[in-house]
C-alpha positions as a printed Julia matrix, in Angstrom:
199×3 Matrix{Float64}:
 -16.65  -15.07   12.65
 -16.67  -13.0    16.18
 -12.9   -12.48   16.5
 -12.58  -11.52   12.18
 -14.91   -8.83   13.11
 -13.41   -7.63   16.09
 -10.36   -7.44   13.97
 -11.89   -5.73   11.47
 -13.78   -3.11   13.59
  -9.76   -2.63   15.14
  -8.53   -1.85   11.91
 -11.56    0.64   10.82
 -10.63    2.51   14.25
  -6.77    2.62   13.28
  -7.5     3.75    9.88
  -9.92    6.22   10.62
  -8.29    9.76   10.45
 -10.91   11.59   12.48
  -9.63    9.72   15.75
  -7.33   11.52   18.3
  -3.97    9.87   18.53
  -5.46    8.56   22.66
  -8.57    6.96   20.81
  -6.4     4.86   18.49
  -5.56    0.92   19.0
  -2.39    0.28   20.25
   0.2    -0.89   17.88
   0.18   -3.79   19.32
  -3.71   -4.91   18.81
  -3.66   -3.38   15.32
  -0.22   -6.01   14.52
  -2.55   -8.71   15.92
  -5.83   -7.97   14.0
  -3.85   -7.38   10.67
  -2.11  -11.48   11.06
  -5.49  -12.45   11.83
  -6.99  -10.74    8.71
  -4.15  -12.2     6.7
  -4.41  -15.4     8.26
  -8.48  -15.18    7.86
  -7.89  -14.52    3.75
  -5.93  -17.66    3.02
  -7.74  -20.25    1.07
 -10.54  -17.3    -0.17
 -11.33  -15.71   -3.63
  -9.15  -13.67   -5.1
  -9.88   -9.98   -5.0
 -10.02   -8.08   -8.72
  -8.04   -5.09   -9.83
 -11.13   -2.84   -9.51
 -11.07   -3.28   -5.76
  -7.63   -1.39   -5.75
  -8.57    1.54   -7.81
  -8.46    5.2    -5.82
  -6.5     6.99   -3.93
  -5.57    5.59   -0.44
  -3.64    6.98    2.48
  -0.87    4.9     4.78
  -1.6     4.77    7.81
   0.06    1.87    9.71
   3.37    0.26    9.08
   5.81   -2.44   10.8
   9.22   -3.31    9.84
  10.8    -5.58    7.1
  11.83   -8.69    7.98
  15.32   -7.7     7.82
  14.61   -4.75   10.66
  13.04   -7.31   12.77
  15.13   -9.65   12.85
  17.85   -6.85   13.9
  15.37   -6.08   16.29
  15.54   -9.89   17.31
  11.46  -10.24   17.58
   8.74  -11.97   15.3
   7.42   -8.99   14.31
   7.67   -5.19   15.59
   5.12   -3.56   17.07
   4.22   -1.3    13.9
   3.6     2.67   13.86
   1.25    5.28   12.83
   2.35    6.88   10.04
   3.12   10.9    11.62
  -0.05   13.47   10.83
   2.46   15.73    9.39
   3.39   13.3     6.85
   1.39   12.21    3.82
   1.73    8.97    1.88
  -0.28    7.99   -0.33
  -1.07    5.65   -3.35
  -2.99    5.74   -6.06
  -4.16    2.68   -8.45
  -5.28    3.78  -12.21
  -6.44    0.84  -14.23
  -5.67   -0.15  -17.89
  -8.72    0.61  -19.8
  -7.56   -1.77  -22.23
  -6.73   -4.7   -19.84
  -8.33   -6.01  -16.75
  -5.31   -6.21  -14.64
  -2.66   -3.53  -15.26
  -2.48   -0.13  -14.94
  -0.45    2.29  -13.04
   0.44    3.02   -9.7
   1.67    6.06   -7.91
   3.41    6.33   -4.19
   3.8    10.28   -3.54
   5.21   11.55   -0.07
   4.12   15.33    1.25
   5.86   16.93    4.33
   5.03   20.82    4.13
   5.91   22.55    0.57
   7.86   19.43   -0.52
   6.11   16.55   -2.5
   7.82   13.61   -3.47
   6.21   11.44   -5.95
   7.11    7.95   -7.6
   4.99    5.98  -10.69
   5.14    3.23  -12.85
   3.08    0.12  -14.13
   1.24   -2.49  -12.41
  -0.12   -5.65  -12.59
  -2.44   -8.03  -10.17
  -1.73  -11.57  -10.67
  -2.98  -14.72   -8.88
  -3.48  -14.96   -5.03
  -4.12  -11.12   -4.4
  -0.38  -10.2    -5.13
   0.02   -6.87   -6.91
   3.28   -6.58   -8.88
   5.03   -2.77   -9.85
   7.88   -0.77  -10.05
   8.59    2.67   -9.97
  10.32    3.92  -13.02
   9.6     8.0   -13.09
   9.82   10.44  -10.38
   8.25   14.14   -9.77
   9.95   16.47   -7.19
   8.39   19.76   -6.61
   9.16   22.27   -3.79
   6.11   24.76   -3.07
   4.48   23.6    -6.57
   7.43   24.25   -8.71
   8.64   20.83  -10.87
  12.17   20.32   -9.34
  12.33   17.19  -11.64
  10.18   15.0   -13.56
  11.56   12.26  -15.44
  12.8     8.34  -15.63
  15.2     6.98  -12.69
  17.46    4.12  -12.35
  16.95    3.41  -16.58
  13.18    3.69  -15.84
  12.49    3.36  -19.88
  13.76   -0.16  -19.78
  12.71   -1.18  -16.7
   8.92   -0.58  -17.47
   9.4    -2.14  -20.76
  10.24   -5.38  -19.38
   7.96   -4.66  -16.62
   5.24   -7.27  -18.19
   8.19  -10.02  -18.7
   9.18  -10.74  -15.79
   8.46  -13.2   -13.49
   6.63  -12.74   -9.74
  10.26  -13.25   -7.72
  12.46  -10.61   -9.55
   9.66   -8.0    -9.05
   8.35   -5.58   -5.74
   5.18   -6.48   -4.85
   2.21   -6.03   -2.41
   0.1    -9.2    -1.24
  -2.97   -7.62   -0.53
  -5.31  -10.0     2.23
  -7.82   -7.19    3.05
  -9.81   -5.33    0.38
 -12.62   -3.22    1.56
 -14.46   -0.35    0.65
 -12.62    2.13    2.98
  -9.47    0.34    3.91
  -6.98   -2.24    2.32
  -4.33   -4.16    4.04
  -1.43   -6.53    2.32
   2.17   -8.07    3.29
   4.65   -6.61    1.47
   7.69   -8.34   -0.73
  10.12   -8.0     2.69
   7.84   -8.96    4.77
   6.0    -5.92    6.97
   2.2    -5.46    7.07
   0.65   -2.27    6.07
  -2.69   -0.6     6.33
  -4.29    2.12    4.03
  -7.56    4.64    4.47
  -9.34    5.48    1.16
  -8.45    9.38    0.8
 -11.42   11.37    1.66
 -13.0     9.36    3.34
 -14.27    8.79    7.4
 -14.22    5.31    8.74
């Protein structure tokens, strides 16, 4: 019980975006507290799609499992995600169902904005299916594009079809008020801050 909430109080200090880049965890310790979240989760209830809803900001990464094993280590040491760049997602539940809705992934570096959408769904065992089937580019506001990519009308048609191993997915192992944390389909770890909000 001790060490979960050491982990925890580790990965409230790496997420909080008040903290000078010198008062941060290392990489290192944050890697360790997120396996022993994950690790922690297994064998638990299973979280509900309400949990996910908001806005959240990245803010600690590590590589696939394809980069580490070029890398020729168990698992890289992870990074902070740069305080000139901006990623966020955003969860937007079906009113109609309990566990679909939409999902968005935008990326802001100065007057450029980047964002991705498309539906959702939470399944068994904390994972949380999507895909990304429209795009918005703007540059200083102004719509560069906004439309379907890579046959984005068909893909989010079949979207509810498919089955768990032909889709992209998040298994989320952390869900809390101001943070969430989840493996991704490749393998890496990731940690999010709830926009707007101090740790």
């Amino acid at each position: 019980m001790t060490t979960m909430f050491n982990n925890k109080l580790v990965l409230h200090d790496a997420a909080n975006v008040t903290n000078k880049s010198s008062d941060l965890p290392t990489p290192s310790l944050v890697v360790k507290s997120l396996l022993e979240a994950e690790k922690a989760k297994k064998g638990e209830e299973n979280y509900s799609l309400s949990d996910l809803i908001g806005e959240w900001n990245l803010r600690f990464v590590t590589g696939t499992k394809k980069t580490r094993k070029k890398a020729g280590i168990v698992l890289g040491a992870g990074k902070y995600i740069p305080q000139l760049v901006k990623i966020k997602i955003e969860y937007e539940g079906d009113r109609e169902t309990l566990n679909t809705g939409r999902v968005r992934n935008s990326v802001s570096l100065a007057f450029l904005n980047l964002s991705l959408t498309g539906p959702m769904k939470l399944i068994k065992n904390n994972i949380l299916a999507f895909d990304f089937t429209t795009m918005t580019f703007s540059v200083f506001g102004w719509k560069v594009y906004d439309g379907y990519i890579r046959n984005g009308a068909t893909k989010e048609a079949q979207f509810y079809h498919k089955k768990i191993p032909q889709q992209v997915f998040f298994h989320y192992f952390l869900i809390e008020k101001n943070l969430i944390a989840a493996r991704g389909k490749g393998g890496g770890l990731a940690l999010w801050s709830r926009e707007n909000n101090v740790q």
